[in-house]
Each structure stands twice: as C-alpha cells, then as structure tokens.
Short mmCIF file of C-alpha atoms in Angstrom, two decimals:
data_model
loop_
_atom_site.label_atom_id
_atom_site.label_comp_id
_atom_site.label_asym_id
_atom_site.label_seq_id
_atom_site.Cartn_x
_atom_site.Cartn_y
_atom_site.Cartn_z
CA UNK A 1335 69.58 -5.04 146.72
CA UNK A 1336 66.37 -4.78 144.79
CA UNK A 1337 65.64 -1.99 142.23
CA UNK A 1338 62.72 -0.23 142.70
CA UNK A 1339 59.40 -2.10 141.43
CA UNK A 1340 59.03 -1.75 136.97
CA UNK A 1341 56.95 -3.14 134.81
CA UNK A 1342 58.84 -5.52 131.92
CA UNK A 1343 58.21 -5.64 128.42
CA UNK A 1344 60.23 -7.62 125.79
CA UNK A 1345 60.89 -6.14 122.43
CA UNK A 1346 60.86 -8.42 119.43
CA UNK A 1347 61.65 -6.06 116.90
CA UNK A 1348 63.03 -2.42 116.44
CA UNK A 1349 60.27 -0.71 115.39
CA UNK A 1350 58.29 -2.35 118.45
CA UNK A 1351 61.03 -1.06 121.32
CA UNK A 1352 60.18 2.24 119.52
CA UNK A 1353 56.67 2.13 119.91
CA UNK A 1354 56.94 0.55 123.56
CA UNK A 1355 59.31 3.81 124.64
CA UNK A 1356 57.48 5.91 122.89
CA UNK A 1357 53.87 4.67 124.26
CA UNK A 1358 55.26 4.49 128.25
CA UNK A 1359 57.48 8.08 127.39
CA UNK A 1360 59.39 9.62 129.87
CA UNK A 1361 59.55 6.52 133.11
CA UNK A 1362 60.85 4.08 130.17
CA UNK A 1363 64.38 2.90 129.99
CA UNK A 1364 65.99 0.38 127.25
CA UNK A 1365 67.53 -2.27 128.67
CA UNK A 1366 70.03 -4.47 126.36
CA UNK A 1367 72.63 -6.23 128.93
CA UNK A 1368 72.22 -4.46 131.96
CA UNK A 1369 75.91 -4.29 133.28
CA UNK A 1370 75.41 -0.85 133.72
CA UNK A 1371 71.89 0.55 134.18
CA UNK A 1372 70.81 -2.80 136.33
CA UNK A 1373 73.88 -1.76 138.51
CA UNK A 1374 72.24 1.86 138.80
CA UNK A 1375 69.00 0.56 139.48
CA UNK A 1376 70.11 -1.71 142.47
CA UNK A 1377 71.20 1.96 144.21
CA UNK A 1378 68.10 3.76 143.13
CA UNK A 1379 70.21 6.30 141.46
CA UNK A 1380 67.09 6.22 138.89
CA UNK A 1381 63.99 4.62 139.42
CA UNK A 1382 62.22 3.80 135.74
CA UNK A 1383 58.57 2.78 135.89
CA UNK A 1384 59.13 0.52 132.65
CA UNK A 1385 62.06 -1.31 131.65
CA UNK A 1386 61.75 -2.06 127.56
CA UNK A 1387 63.93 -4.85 127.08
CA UNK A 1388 65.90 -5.17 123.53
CA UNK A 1389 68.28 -7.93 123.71
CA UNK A 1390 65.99 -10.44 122.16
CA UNK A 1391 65.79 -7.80 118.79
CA UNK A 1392 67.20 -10.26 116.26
CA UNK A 1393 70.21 -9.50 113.85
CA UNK A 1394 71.32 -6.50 115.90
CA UNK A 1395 74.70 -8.67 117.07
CA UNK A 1396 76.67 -8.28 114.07
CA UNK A 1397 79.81 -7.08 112.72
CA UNK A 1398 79.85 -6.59 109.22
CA UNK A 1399 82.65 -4.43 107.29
CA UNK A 1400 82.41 -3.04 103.47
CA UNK A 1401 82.52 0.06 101.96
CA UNK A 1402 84.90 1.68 103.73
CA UNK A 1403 83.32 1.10 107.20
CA UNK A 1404 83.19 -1.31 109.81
CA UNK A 1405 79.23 -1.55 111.54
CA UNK A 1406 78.67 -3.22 114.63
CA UNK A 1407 75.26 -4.11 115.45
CA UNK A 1408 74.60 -2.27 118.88
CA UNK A 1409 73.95 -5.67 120.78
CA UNK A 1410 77.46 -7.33 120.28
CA UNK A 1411 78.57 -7.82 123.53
CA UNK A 1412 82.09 -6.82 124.78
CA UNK A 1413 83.13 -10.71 124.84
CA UNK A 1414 82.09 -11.68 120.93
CA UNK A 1415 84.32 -8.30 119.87
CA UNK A 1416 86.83 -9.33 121.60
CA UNK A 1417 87.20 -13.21 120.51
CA UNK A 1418 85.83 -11.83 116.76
CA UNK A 1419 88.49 -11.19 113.96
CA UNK A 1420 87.82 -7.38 114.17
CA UNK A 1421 89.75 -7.00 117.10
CA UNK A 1422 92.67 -8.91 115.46
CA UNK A 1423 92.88 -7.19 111.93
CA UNK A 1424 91.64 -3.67 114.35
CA UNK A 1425 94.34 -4.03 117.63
CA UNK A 1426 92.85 -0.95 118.96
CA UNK A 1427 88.91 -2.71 118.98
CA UNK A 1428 90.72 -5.70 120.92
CA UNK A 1429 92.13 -3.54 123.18
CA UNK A 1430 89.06 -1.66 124.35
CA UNK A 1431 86.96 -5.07 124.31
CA UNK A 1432 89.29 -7.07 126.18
CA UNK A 1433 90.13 -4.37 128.87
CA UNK A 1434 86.19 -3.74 129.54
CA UNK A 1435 85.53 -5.04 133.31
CA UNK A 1436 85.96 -8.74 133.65
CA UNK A 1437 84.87 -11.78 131.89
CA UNK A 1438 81.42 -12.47 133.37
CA UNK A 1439 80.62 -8.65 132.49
CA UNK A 1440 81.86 -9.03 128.82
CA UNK A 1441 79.61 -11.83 128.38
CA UNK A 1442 76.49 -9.27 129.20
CA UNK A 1443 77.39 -6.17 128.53
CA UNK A 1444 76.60 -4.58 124.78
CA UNK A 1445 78.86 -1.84 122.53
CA UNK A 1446 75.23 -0.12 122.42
CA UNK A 1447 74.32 -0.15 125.96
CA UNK A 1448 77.87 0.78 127.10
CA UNK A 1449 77.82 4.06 124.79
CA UNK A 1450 73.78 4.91 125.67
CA UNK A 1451 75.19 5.06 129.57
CA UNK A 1452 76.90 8.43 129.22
CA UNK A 1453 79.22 7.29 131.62
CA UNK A 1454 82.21 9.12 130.82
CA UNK A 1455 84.46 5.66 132.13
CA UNK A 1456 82.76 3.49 130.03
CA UNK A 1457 85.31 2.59 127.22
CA UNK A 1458 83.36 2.47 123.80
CA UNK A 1459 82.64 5.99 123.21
CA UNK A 1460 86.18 6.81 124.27
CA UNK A 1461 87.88 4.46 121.77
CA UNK A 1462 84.75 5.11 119.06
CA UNK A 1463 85.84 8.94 119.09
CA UNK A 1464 89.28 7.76 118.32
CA UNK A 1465 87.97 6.09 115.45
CA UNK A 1466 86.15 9.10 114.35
CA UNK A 1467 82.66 6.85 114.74
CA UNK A 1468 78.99 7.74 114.42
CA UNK A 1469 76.27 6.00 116.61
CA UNK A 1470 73.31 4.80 114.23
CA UNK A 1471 69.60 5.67 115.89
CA UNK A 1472 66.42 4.68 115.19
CA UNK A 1473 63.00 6.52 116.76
CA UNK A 1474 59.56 7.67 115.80
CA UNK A 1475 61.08 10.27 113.53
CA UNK A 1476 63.07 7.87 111.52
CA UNK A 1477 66.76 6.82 111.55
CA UNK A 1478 69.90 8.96 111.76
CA UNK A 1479 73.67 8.89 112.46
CA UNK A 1480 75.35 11.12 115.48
CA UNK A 1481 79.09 11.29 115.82
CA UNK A 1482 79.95 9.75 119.15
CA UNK A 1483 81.61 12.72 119.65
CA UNK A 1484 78.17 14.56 120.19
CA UNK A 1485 76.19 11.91 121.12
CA UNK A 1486 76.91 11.27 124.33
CA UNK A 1487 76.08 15.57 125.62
CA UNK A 1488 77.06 15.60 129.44
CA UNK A 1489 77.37 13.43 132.20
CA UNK A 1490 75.14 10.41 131.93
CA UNK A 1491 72.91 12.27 129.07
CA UNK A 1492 72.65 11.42 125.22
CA UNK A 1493 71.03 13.25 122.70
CA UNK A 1494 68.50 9.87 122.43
CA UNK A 1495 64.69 11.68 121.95
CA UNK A 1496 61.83 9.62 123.86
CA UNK A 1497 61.46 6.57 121.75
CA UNK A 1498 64.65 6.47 120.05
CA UNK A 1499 66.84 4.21 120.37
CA UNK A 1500 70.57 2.92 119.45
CA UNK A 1501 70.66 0.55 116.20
CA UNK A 1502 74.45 -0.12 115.79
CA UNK A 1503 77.98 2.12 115.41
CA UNK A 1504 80.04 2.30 112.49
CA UNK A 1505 83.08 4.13 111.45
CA UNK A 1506 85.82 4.26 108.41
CA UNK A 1507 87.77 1.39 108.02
CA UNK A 1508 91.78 2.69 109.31
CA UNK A 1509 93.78 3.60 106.50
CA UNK A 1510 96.21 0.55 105.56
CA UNK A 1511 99.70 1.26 107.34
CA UNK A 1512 97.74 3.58 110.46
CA UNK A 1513 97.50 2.18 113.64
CA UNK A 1514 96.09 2.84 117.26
CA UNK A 1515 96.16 1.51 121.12
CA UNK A 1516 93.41 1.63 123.29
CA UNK A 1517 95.38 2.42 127.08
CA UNK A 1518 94.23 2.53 130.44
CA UNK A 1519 94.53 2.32 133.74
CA UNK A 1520 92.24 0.38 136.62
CA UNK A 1521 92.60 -0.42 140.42
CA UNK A 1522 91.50 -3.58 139.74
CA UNK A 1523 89.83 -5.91 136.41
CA UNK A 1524 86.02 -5.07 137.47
CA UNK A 1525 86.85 -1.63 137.97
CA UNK A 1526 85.75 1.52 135.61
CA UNK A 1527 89.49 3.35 134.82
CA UNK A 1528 91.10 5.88 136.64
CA UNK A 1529 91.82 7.02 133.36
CA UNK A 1530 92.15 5.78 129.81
CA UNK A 1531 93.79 6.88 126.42
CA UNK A 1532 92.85 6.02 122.59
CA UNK A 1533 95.28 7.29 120.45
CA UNK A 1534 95.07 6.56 115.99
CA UNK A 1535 97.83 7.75 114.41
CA UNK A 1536 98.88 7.58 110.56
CA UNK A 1537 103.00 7.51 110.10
CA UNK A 1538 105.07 7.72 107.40
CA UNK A 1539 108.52 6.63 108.12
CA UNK A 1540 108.58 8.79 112.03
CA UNK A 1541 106.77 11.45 110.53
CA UNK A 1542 103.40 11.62 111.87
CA UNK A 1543 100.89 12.33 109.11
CA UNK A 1544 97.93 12.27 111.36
CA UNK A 1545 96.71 11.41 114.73
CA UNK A 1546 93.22 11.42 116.54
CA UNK A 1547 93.32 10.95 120.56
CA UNK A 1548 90.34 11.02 123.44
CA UNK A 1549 90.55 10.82 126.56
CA UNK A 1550 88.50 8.29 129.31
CA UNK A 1551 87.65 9.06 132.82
CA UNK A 1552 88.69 12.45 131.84
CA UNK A 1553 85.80 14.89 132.66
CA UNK A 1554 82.31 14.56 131.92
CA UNK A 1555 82.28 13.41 128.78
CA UNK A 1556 85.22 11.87 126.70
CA UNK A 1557 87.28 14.50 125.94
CA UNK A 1558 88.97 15.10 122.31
CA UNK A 1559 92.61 15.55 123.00
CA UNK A 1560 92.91 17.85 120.33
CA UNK A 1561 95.97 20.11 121.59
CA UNK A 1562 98.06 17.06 121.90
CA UNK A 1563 96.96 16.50 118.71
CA UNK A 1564 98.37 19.39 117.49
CA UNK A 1565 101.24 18.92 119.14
CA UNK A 1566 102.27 15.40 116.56
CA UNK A 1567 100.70 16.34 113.59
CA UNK A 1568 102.79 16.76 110.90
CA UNK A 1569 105.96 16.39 112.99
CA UNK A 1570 108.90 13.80 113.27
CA UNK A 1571 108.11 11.71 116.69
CA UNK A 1572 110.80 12.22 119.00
CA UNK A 1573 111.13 11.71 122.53
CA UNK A 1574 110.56 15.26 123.07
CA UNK A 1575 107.43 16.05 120.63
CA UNK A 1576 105.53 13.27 122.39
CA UNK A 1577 106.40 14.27 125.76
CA UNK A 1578 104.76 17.89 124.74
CA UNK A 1579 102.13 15.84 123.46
CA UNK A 1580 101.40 14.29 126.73
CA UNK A 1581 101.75 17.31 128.71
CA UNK A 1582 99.25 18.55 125.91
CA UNK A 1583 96.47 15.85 126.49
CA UNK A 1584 96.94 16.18 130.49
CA UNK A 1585 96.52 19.67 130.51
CA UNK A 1586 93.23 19.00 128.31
CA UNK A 1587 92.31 16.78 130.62
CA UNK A 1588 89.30 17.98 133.10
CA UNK A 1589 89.40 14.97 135.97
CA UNK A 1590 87.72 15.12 138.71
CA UNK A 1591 89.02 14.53 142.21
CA UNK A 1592 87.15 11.14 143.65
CA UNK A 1593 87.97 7.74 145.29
CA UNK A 1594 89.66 6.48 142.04
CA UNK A 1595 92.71 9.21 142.56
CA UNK A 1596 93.34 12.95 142.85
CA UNK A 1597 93.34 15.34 139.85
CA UNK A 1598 96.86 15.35 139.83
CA UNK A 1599 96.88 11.61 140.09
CA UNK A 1600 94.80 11.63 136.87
CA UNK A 1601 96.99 13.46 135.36
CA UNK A 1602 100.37 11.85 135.72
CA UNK A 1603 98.29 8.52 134.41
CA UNK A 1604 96.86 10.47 131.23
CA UNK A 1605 100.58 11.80 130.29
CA UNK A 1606 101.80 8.49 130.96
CA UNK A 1607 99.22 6.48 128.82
CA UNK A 1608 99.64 8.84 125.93
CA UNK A 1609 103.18 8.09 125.68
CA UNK A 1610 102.50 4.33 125.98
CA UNK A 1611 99.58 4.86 123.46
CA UNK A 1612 102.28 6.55 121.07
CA UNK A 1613 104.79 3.50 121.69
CA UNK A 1614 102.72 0.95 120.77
CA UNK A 1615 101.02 2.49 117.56
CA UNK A 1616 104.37 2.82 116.38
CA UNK A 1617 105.34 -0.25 117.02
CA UNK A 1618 101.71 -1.85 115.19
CA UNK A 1619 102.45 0.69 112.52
CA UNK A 1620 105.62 -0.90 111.56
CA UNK A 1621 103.52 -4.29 111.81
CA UNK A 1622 104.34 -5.80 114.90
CA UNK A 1623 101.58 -7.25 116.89
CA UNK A 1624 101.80 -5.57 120.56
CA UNK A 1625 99.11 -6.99 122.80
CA UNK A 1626 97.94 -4.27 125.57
CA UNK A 1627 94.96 -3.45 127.15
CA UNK A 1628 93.71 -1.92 130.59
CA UNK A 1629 96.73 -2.62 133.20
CA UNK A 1630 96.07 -2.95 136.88
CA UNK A 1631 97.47 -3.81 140.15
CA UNK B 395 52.78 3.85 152.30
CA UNK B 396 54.63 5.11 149.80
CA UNK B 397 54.00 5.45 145.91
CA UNK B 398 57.07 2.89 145.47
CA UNK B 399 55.34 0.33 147.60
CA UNK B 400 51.77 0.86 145.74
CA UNK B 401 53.56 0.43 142.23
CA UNK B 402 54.61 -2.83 143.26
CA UNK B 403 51.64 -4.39 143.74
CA UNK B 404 50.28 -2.68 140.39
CA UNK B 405 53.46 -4.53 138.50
CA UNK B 406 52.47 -7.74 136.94
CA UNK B 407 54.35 -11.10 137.13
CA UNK B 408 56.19 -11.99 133.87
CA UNK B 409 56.68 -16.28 133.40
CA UNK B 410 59.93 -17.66 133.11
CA UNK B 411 61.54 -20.95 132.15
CA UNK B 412 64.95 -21.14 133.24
CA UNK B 413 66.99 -24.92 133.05
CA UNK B 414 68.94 -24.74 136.28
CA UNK B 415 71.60 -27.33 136.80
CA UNK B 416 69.67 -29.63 134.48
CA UNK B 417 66.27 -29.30 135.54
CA UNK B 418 63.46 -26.69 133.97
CA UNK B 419 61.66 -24.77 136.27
CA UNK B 420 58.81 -22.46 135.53
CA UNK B 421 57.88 -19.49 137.66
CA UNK B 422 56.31 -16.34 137.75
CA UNK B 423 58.70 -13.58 138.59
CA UNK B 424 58.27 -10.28 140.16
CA UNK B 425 60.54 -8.03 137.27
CA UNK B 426 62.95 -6.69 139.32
CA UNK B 427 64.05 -10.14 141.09
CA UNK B 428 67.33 -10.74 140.64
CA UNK B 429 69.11 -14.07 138.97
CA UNK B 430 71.16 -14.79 142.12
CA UNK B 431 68.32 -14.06 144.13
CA UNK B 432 65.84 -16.28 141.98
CA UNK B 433 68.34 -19.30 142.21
CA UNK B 434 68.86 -18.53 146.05
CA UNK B 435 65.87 -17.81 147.42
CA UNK B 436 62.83 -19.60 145.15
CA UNK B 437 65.38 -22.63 143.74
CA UNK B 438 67.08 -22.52 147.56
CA UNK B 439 70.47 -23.17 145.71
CA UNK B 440 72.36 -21.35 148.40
CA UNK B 441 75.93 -22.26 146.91
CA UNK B 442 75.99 -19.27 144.81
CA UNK B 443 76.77 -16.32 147.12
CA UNK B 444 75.99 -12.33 147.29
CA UNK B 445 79.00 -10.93 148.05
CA UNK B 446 79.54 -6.99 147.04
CA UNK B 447 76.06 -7.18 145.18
CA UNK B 448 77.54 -4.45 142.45
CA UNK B 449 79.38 -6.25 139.82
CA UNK B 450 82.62 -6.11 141.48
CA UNK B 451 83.48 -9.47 143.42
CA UNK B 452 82.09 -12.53 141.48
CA UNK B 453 80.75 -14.28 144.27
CA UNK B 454 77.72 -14.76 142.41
CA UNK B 455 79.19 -15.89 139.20
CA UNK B 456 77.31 -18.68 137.48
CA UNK B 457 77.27 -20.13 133.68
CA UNK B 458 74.36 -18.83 131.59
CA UNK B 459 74.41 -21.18 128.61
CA UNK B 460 78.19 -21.91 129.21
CA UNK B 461 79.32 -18.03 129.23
CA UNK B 462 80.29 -16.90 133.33
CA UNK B 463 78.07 -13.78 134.41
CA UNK B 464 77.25 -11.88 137.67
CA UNK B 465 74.14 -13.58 138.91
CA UNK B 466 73.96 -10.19 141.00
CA UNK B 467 73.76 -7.97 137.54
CA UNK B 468 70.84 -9.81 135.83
CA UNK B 469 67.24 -9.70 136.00
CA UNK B 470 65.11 -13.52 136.13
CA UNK B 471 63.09 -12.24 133.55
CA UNK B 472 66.54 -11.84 131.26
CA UNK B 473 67.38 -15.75 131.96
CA UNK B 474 63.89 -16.86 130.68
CA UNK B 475 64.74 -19.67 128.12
CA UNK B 476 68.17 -19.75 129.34
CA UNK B 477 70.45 -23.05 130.34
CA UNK B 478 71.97 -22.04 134.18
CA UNK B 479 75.23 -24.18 135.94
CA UNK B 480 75.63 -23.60 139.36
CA UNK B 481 78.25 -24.50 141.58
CA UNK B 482 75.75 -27.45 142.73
CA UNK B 483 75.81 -28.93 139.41
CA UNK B 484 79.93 -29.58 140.16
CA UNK B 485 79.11 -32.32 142.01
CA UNK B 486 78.28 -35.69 140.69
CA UNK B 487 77.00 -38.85 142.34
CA UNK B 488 79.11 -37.82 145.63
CA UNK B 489 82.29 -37.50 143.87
CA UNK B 490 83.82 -33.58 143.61
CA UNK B 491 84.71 -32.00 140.74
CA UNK B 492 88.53 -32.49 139.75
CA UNK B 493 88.40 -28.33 140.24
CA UNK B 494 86.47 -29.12 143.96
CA UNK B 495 89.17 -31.42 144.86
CA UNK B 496 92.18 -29.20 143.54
CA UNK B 497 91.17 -26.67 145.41
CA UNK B 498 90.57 -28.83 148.72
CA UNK B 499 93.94 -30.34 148.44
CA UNK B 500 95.83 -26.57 147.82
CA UNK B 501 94.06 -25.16 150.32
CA UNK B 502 92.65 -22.64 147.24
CA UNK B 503 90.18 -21.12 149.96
CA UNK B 504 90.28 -20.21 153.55
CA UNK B 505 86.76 -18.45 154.86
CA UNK B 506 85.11 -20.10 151.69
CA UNK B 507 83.36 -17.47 150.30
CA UNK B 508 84.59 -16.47 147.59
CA UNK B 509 85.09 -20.16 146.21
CA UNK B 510 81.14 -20.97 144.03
CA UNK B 511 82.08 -17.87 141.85
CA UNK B 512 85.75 -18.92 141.76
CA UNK B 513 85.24 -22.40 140.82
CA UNK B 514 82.53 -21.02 137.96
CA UNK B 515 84.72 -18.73 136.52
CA UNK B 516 87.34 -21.64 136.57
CA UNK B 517 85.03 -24.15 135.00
CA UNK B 518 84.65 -21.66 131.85
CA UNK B 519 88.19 -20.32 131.96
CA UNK B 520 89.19 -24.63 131.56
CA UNK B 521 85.99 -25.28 129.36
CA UNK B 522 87.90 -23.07 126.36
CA UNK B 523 91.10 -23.57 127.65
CA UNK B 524 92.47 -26.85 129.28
CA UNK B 525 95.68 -25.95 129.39
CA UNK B 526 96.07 -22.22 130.70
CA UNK B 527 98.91 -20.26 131.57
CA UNK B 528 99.89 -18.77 134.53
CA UNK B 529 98.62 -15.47 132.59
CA UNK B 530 95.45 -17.25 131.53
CA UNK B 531 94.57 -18.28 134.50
CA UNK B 532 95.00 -14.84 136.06
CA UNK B 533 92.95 -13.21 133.26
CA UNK B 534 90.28 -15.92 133.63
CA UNK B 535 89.36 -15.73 137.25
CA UNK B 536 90.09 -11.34 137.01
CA UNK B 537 86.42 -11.04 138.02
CA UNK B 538 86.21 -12.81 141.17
CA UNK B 539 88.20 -11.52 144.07
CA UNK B 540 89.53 -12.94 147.48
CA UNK B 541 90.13 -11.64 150.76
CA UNK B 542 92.25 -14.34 152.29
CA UNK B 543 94.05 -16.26 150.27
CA UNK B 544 96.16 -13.50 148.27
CA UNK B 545 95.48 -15.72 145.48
CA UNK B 546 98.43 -17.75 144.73
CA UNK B 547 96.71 -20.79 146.13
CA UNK B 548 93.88 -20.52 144.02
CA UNK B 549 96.17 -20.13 141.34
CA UNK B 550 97.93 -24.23 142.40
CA UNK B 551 94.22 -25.05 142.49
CA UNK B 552 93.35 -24.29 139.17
CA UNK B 553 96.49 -25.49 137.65
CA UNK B 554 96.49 -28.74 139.40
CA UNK B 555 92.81 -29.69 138.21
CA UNK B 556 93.33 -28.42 134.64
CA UNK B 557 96.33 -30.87 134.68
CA UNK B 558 93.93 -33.73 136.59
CA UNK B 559 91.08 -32.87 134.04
CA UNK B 560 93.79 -33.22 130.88
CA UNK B 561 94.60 -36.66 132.08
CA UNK B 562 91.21 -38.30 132.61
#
C-alpha cells in the first residue's frame, strides 16, 4: 500500500525541522521512526503534503540523568531503552520499552514519536504520566516543557503549535525505596494493548505513602487513575484496599467497545492489571527484581 | 484526474544509496516508496515478502545495519546510507545457511511464507544471542507470525541451527 504522494525533506538540525514545519505549515508532518504515522499513511487516514524528516537531528538519542531527573532525548528508540541501564536501575522504563510491539518495531520506533501520536495505546505517555513527566518542545516561539499529562489533548491531538516540535522527556528521578510496574495486556506481541496499567507507588513497611497510576487503552487519552489513587494512599495494603483500588481505576476507566474486546472486557483486564501492578511494586519495593512486561496469548 | 494524482508528478525524486546484501546501489526514489517495495520491485529481491503490509506479521523483516525492522513500515528515502541483509544474502556459494538448513530438516515451514522474515528475525535473535532459550527464542521471533506451522517447529529449527552455528 502506498501513502499518498509527499514531498521529503531531511532535517539536520532542530532549529531547521522548525523552520521546514513552519515554512510548509499546516500539510507538514514530522517524521522520526515512522512505526506509527508511516502505518497511518499507508491507509490514508491522513494525507500530509510534506513529510519533515528528524531522525538524522544529531544528539537527540540520549539518556542522560542528574539533578534529580532523568532526560531522554526524544529520538531514543524503544530498543536502546530497553537494552540501556535505565530500564535496569528504572524496572518500570524496562517494562514499557520491552513490552512496546515487537523487536523489528523497537528498533524504529522513537519515545518522541510514540508520545507526538496521541494514540491513546501507545505506551510512553501512559507510563510517562506515571512518572509524573513533562515533554520538552521546541518551535518558533522558543522552548517549553508540557506535562504529558496535558500534552497529549484528545484523541490523536497534541498541544504541538505549527512548527513545534518534540526535543526530549524528562521527569524526577523515583525516590530511593519507591517502585513501579508498567502492566498490560495484548492479543498478540505486534499488537497495541487491550489495555495497560502504570502504577508508582512509595511504601513504607505496607503502608502506602504514595502512589501515582494511568491507565492505557483506556479512553481517549491516558487516563489518571486518580480515585484508585485515593483509594491506597495513606493506607496499609491489604487484599481488600487494593481490590477497592482496582474496582476504583476500572470504574475510571472510559474504554471503548472495538475489535480488541468489549467495555466490560476492558474492564475486568484494567482491575486485574492494577492488582498485578500493586504485586509487583511491592515486591521491587522490598528489592526484588520481578521481570514483567505486556503478556499475551 | 484527481489533485492526488497531479501532486505526484509535482513531487521530486530524492537520491539514495542503500548497501543491499553487500552491494551499493544508487537510485532516485519517489518519497513515498516503500523499503520492501524498493528491494522487491527496483532490486527484484523477491525473497522478502508483503504479507499483512501494517506492521503486524514480519514477513517483510530484513536487517538494517544488523537491527531486524518491517521493510513494510519504512520509507527508501529513510534507508539512504544504510547497510540492508536480506534473506538472499543467507546463502553462500550454494551452500544454505545453518538456520536455512535447520529449518529444512524440522520442517520449520509448510506454505513458506512466512519463512524470509522468520529466518531474519532469527539471524539477529542468534547474532546477540547464540545460545537462546526456549523463552528467548519465543521473544525473538514475537514479530513474525505463522499460519501453519503453530510454531513449535520453527521453534526445533531455530534451536537446532543455534546449536549447529555454536559448533562450527
């Protein structure tokens, strides 16, 4: 299947992709890997006139930490998280990187492009929101920092002005003895989830001093599970407060019916992945190394 | 005619070098061709297949500079400078890859089609790791699916070459 007919034009620098976009305007797209828009422009579901390609931008494929933070440059791809030794000293990065797709799409696809797609099942700006992280932009009008949270507005939409365009992400290092698991669930390894689950949370002893969940595949947008959270903050975890807290998060939840499963479907796999979420960050907190990821049939 | 077929012949070719099993070849490319469609149809390297053409089955799955992708999923112009293996680089001076052989002699393939991406993804999955495990080895070909053999064959296949491969 061929996309419609666009003209090409490689980027060798950020402030030239913003002057590119911002010349061309509105028929421009950014292209960095491709393993999503490329797949939308084989079904026409949009038709750009110009395709502004980034991935040759030098020094935009790093992962640096200090100061509190952790930055990722926005063209790491999926694969060189997951093999880097982020995702072993962060489980919950690992998670998310190793469960994207399959192999041959990790090798293409960026942390950038993934959370510029909008696409409410693609993983990063689920697990970023669990992390609390903002997405770093650069555009005519200078730089600035969004919370993932609010970056990504509605179904495939971000707040991204013409010209602008996604630098990197970044967000506070976890606090030492807090941990997290990055859940979901997939008909198969090249599939987007049915539904997905990031879950931080910050113990002491069984007490839970603080947790932050969202929610993938969940409605439009991630969703920020924040009556679950309410539901294990400041409380002892037992059996019984999680199973609230589930019942919490699934209620939240806003799925919508399609060939992936029914609402209810959805729902039953977002109780169930919060309660494996809670399991393993428990288990992490109290330092054991768990290894999960997206599970399939 | 419509406006989509009157931009096309407004959008300009873009040159590419791309090393493809070994040997450079410079072209100019319409921007939207696709890789798999560039090595099939200009390079006639028909070994690499279109199967789902949307990312899902791996049919198309070749090496770009030793990493497995979805030919399918990625413009020419993207591969311009790039080092490509295809499943016709496997074979040298008549004689099959150990892989090729293994999964002859386990019957790892029954209508065939699925087998190029297959053996690709199994060439990088034994490149980084020559001695999977049954886990490995299911995680390493997780983007390339098969209709008819339910699998476990291609499973003996890649086992019994990365054992053949360990003792050359």
């Amino acid at each position: 299947m061929y996309p419609a007919p666009f003209r090409y034009h490689r980027a060798g620098s950020v402030a030239e992709a913003i002057r590119m976009l911002g010349d061309i305007g509105e028929g421009a797209r950014a292209l960095a890997g491709g393993q999503s828009l490329l797949v939308l422009l084989k079904v026409r579901f949009d038709e750009p006139t110009d395709l502004v390609d980034l991935a040759r931008i030098p020094d935009l494929d790093t992962i640096d930490q200090g100061n509190g933070e952790i930055r990722i440059g926005a063209l790491t791809t999926h694969a060189s998280i997951a093999r880097s030794e982020l995702s072993t000293a962060i489980p919950i990065v690992g998670d998310c990187a190793n469960g994207i797709a399959d192999n041959q799409v990790r090798s293409r696809g960026t942390i950038g492009g993934n959370v510029c797609s909008g696409d409410p099942s693609c993983d990063w700006p689920t697990l970023l929101a669990t992390l609390d992280a903002q997405v770093h932009c650069e555009g005519p009008d200078g730089k600035r920092a969004v919370p993932v949270t609010e970056f990504v507005e509605d179904l495939y939409a971000t707040v991204l002005g013409q010209g602008e365009i996604v630098t990197g992400i970044s967000f506070p290092t976890p606090a030492v003895g807090s941990a997290g698991a990055y859940v979901g669930f997939k008909r198969c390894a090249p599939a987007y989830p049915t539904s997905s689950v990031g879950l931080q949370l910050a113990l002491n002893g069984d007490d839970c001093e603080d947790v932050r969940i969202a929610l993938g595949s969940s409605g439009l947008t991630s969703i920020h599970a924040t009556d679950a959270e309410a539901e294990l903050r400041g409380k002892t975890l037992t059996d019984d407060v999680i199973a609230k807290a589930a019942e919490a998060a699934a209620a939240q939840a806003e799925p919508i019916e399609d060939q992936r499963g029914s609402e209810d479907f959805k729902r039953s796999l977002i109780d169930t992945l919060v309660k494996r979420g809670v399991g393993v960050a428990r288990r992490r907190c109290a330092g054991e190394t768990v290894e999960v990821s997206h599970e399939y049939y | 005619m419509s406006t989509t077929e009157v931009v096309a012949h407004e959008v300009d070719k873009i040159p590419v070098e791309i090393t493809v099993n070994g040997t450079v070849y410079r072209r100019e490319v319409e921007p939207r061709l696709l890789l798999v469609q560039f090595i099939r149809e200009d390079l006639r390297l028909t070994g690499t297949h279109i199967g789902c053409d949307t990312t899902y089955c791996g049919a198309c799955t070749i090496l770009l500079d030793g990493e497995p992708v979805k030919s399918c999923t990625m413009l020419a112009v993207q591969a311009d400078g790039s080092d490509v293996q295809t499943v016709e680089s496997l074979e040298k001076d008549g004689e099959l890859h150990p892989l090729q052989t293994a999964f002859s002699e386990n019957h790892g393939l029954q209508c065939g089609y699925c087998t190029p991406g297959m053996l690709m993804s199994s060439v990088a999955l034994l490149a980084k790791n020559p001695n999977p495990s049954d886990k490995d080895i299911r995680k390493g070909i997780q983007g390339n699916l098969c209709r008819c053999t339910g699998y476990h064959n291609i499973f003996k296949s890649i086992e019994a070459a990365a054992a053949a491969m360990r003792e050359e």
